[in-house]
Coordinates of N, CA and C in Angstrom, one line a residue:
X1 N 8.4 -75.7 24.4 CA 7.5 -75.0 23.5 C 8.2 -73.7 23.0
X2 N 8.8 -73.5 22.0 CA 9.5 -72.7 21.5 C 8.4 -71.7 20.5
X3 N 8.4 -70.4 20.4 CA 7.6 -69.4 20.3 C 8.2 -68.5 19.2
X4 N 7.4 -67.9 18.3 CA 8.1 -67.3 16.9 C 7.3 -66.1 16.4
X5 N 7.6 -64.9 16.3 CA 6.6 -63.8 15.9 C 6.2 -64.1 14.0
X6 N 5.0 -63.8 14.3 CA 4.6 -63.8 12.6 C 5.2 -63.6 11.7
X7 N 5.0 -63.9 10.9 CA 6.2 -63.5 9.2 C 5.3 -62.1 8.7
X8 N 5.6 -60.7 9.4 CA 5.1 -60.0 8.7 C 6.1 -59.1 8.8
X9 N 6.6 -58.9 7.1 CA 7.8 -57.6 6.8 C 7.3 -56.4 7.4
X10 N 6.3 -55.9 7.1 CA 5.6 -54.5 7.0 C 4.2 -54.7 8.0
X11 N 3.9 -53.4 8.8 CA 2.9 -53.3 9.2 C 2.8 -51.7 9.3
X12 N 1.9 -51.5 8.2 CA 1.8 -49.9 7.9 C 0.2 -49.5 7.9
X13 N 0.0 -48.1 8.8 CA -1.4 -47.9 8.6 C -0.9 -46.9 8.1
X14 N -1.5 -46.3 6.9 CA -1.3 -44.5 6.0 C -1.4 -44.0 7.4
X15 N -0.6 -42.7 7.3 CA -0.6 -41.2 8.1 C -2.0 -40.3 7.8
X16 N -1.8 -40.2 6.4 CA -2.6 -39.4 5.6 C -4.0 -39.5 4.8
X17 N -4.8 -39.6 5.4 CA -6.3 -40.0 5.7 C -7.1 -39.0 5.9
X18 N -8.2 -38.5 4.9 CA -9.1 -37.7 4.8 C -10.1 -38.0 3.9
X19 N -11.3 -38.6 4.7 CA -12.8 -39.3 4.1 C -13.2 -38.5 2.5
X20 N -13.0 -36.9 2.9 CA -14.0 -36.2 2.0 C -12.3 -36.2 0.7
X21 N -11.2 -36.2 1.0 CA -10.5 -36.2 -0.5 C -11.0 -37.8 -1.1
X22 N -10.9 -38.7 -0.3 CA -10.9 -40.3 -0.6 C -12.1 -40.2 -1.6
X23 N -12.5 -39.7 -1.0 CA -14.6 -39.5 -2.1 C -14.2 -39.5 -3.0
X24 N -13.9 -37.9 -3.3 CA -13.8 -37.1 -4.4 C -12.6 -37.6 -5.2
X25 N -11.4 -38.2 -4.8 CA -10.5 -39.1 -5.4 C -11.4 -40.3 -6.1
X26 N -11.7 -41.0 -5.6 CA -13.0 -42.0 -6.2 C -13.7 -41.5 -7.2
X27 N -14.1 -40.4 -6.7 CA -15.5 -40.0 -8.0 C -14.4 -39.1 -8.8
X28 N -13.3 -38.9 -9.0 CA -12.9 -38.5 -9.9 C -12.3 -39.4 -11.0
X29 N -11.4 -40.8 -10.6 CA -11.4 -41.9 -11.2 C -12.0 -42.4 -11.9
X30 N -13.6 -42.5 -11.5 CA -14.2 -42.7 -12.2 C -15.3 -41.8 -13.4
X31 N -15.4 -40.4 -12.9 CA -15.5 -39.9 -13.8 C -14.8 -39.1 -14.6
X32 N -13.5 -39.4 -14.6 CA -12.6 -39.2 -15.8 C -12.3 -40.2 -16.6
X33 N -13.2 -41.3 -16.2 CA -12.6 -42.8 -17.2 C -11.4 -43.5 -17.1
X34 N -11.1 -43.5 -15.2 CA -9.7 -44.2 -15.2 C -10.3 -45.4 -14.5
X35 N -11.2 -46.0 -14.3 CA -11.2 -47.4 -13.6 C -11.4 -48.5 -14.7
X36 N -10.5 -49.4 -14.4 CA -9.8 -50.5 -14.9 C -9.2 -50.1 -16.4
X37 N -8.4 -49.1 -16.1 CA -7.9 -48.2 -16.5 C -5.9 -48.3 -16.6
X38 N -4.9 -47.9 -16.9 CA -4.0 -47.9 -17.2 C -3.7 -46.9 -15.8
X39 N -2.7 -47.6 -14.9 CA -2.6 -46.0 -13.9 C -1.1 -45.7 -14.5
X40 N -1.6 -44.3 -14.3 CA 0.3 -43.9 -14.7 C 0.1 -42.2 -14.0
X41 N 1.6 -42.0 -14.5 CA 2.1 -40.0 -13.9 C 1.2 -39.2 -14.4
X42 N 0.8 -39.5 -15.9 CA -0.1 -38.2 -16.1 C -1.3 -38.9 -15.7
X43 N -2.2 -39.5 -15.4 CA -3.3 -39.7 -15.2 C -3.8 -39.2 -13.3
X44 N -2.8 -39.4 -12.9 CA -2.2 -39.2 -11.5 C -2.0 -37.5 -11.3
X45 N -1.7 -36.8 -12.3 CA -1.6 -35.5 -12.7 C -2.6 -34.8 -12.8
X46 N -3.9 -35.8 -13.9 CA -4.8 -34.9 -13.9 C -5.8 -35.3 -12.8
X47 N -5.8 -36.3 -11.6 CA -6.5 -36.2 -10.7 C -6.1 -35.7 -9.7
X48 N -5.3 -35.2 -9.5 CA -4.6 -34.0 -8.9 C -5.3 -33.0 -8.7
X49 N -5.3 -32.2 -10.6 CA -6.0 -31.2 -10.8 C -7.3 -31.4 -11.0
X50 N -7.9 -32.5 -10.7 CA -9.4 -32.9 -10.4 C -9.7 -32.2 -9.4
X51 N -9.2 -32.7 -7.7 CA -9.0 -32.4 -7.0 C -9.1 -30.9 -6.4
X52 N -8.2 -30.2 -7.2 CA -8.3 -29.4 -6.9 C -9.5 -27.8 -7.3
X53 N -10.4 -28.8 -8.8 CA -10.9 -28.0 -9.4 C -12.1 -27.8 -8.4
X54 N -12.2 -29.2 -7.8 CA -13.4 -29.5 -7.0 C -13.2 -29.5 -5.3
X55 N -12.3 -28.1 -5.1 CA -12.2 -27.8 -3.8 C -11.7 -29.2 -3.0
X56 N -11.0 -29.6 -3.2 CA -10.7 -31.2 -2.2 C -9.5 -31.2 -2.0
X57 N -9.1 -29.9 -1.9 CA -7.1 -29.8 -1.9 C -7.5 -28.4 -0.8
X58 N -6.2 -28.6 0.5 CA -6.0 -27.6 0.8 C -6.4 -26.3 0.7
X59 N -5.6 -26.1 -0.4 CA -5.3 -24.9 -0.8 C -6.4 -24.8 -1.8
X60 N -6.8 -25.5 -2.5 CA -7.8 -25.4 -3.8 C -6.5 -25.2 -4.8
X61 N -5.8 -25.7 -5.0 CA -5.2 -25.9 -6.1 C -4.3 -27.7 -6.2
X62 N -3.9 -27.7 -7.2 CA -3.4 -29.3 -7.1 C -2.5 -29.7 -6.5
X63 N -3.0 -30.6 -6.3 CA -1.5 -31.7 -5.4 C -1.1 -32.7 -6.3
X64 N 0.2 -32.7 -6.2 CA 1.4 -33.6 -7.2 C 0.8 -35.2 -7.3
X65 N 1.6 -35.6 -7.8 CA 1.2 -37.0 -8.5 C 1.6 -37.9 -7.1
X66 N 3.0 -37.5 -6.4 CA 3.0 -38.2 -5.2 C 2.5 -38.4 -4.0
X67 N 1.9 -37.1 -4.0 CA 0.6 -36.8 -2.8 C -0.5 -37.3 -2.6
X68 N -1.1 -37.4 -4.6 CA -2.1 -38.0 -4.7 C -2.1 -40.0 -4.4
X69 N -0.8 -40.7 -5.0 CA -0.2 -41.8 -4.5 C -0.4 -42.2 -3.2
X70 N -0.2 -41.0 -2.2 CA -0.1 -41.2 -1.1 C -1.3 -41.1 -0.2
X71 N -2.8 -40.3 -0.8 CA -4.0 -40.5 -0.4 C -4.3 -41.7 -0.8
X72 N -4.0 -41.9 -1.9 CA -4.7 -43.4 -2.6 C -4.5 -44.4 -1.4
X73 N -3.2 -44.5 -0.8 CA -3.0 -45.8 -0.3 C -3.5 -46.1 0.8
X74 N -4.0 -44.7 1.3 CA -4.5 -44.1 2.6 C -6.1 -44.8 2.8
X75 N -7.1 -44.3 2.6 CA -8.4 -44.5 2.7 C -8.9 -45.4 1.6
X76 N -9.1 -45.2 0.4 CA -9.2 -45.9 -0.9 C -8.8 -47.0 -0.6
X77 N -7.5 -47.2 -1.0 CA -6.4 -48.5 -0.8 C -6.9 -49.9 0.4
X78 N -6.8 -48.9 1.5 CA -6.5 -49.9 2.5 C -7.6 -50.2 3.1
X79 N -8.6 -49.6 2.8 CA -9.8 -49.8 3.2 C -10.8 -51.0 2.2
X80 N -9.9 -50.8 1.1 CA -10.5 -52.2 -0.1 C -11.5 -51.2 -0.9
X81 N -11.4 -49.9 -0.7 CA -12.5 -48.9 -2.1 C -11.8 -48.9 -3.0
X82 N -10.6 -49.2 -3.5 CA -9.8 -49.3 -4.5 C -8.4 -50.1 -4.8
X83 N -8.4 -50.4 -5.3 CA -6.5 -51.0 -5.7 C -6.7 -51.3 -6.9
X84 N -4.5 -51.2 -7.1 CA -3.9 -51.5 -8.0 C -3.9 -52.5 -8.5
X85 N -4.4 -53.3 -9.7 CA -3.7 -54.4 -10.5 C -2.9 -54.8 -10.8
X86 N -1.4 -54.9 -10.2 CA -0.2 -55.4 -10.6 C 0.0 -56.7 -11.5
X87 N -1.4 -57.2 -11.9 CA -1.4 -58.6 -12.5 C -1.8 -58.3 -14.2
X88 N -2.1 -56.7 -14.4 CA -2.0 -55.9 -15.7 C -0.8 -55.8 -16.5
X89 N -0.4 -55.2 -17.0 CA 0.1 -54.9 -18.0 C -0.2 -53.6 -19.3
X90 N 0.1 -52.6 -18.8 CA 0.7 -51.9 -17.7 C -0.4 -52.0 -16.2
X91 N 0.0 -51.7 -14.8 CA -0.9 -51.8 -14.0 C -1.8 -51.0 -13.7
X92 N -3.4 -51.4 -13.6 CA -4.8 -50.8 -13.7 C -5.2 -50.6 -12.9
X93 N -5.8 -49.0 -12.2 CA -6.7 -49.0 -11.2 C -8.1 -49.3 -11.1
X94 N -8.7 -49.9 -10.2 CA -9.9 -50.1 -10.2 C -10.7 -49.9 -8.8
X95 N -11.8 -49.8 -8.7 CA -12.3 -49.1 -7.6 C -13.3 -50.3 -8.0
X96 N -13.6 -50.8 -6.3 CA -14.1 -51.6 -6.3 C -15.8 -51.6 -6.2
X97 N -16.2 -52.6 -5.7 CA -17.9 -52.7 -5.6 C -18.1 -51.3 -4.4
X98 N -17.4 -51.8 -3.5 CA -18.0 -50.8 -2.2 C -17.6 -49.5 -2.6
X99 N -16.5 -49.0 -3.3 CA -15.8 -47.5 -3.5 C -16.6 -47.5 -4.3
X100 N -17.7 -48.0 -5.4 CA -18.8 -47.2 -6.2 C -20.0 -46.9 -5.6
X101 N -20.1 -48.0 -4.5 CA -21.2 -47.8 -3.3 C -20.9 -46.7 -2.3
X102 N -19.7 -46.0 -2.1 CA -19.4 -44.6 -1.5 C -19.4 -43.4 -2.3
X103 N -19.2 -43.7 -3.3 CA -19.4 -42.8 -4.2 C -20.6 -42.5 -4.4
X104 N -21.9 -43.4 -4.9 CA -23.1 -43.6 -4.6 C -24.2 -42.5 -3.5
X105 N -23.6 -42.8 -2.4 CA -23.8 -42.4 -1.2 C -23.6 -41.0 -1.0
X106 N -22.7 -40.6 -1.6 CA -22.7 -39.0 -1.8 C -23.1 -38.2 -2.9
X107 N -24.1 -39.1 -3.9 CA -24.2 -38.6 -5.2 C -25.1 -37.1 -5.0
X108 N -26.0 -36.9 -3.9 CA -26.7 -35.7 -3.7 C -26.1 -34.3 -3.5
X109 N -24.6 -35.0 -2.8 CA -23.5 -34.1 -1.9 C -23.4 -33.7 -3.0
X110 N -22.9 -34.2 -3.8 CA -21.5 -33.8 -5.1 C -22.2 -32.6 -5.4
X111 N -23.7 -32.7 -5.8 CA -24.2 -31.9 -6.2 C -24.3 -30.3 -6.1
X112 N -24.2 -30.3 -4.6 CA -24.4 -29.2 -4.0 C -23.2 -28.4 -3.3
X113 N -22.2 -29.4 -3.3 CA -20.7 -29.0 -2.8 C -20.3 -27.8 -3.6
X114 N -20.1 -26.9 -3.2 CA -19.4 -25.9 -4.0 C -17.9 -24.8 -3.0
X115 N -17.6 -25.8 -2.6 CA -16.4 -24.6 -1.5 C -15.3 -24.9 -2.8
X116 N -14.6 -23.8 -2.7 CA -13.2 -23.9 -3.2 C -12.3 -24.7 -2.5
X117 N -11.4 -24.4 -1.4 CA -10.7 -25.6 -0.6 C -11.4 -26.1 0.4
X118 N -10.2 -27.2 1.0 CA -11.2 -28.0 1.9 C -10.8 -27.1 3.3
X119 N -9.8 -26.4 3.6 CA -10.0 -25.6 4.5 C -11.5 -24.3 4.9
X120 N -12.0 -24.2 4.1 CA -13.3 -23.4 4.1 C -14.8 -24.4 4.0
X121 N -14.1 -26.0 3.2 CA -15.2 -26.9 3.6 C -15.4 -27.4 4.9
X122 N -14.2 -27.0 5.9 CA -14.6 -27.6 6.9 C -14.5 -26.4 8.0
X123 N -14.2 -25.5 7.3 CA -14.8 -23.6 8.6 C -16.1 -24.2 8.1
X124 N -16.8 -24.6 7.1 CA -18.4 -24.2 7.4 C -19.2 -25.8 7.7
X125 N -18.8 -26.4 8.5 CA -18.7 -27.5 8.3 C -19.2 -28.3 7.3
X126 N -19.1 -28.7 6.3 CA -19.8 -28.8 5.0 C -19.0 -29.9 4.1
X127 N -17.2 -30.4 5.1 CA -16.9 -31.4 4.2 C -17.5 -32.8 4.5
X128 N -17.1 -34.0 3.7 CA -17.9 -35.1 4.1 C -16.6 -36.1 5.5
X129 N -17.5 -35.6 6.5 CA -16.9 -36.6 8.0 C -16.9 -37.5 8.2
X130 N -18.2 -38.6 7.2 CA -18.7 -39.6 8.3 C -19.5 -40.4 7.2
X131 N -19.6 -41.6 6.6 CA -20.1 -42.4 5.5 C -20.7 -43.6 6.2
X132 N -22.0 -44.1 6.3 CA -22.4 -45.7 6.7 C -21.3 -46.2 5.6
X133 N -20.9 -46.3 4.4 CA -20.1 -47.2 3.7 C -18.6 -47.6 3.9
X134 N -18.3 -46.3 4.4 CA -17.0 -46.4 5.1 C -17.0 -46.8 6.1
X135 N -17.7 -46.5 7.2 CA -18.0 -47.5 9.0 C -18.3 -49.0 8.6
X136 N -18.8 -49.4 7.5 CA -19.0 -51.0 7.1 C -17.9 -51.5 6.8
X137 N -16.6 -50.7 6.2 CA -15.4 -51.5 5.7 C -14.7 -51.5 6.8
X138 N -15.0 -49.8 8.1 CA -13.6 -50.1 8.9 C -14.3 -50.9 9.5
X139 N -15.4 -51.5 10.0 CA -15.8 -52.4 10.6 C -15.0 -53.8 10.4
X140 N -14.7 -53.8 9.4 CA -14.3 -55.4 9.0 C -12.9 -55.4 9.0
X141 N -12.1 -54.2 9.0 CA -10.9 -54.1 9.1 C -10.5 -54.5 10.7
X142 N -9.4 -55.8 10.4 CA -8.6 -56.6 11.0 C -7.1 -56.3 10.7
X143 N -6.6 -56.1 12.0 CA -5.2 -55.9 11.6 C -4.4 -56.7 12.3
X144 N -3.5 -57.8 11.6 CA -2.6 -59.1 12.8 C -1.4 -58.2 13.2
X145 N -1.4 -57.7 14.6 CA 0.0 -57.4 15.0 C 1.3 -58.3 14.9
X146 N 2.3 -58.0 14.4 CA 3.1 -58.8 13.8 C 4.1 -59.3 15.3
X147 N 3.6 -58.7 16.5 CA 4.2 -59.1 17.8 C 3.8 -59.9 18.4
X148 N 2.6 -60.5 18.0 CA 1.8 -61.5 18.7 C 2.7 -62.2 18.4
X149 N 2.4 -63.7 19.4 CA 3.4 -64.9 19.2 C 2.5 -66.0 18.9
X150 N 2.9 -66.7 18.3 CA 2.0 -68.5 17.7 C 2.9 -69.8 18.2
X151 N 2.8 -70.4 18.1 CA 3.1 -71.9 19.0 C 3.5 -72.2 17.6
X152 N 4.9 -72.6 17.6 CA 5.3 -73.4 16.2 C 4.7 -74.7 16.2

């Protein structure tokens, strides 16, 4: 019985993971009129400065287009609240059923949110920690270790 690890190239979980930007990345997508939408550098630019108008950056000021890339892939992405279209022309972001259903879920928050950065949203504890919509997806999140072995 000869033994063979899975065909998997890549096994990547994002580093960079924070519930309350992933939101506000979400609800800015779509309330800027980018879902199923054209993704590109400027569009990526001005949710950046979404971001940061709406206290969800550090600092309270913007984060680059590759930072923002690099949240996306993080919570959004890999969680299935959003992805890329590669099957577009040019390729379209879209935020899916459950990422409108997270967004949904905080529609009272948005409201009342008013910190400049997220460092002062979370001195008063006041950023978003903890989502039933998000515990529903990581719930379902399966990940095949690519070390396990299968029986050819």
């Amino acid at each position: 019985m000869t033994q063979k690890s899975r065909d998997k190239e890549y096994w990547l979980i994002p580093k960079r993971a924070n519930l309350h930007q992933s939101v506000y990345l979400l609800k800015g997508i779509v309330e800027l009129g980018y879902n199923n939408r054209a993704w590109n550098t400027s569009k990526q630019d001005r949710l950046g400065s979404y971001l940061g108008k709406n206290g969800s950056t550090n600092s309270g000021k913007n984060i680059r287009p590759q930072s923002l890339r690099t949240l996306f892939a993080s919570i959004p992405q890999f969680f299935g609240l959003a992805y890329i279209d590669t099957n577009t022309t040019p390729d379209t972001i879209v935020v899916t059923k459950c990422g409108l259903n997270l967004i949904e879920e905080f529609s009272d928050y948005f409201e009342s949110y008013n910190c400049s950065n997220l460092r002062e949203s979370e001195k008063e504890n006041l950023h978003i920690s903890s989502s039933k919509v998000f515990t529903q997806q990581f719930i379902k999140l399966q990940i095949t270790n690519p070390i396990i072995l299968k029986e050819l």
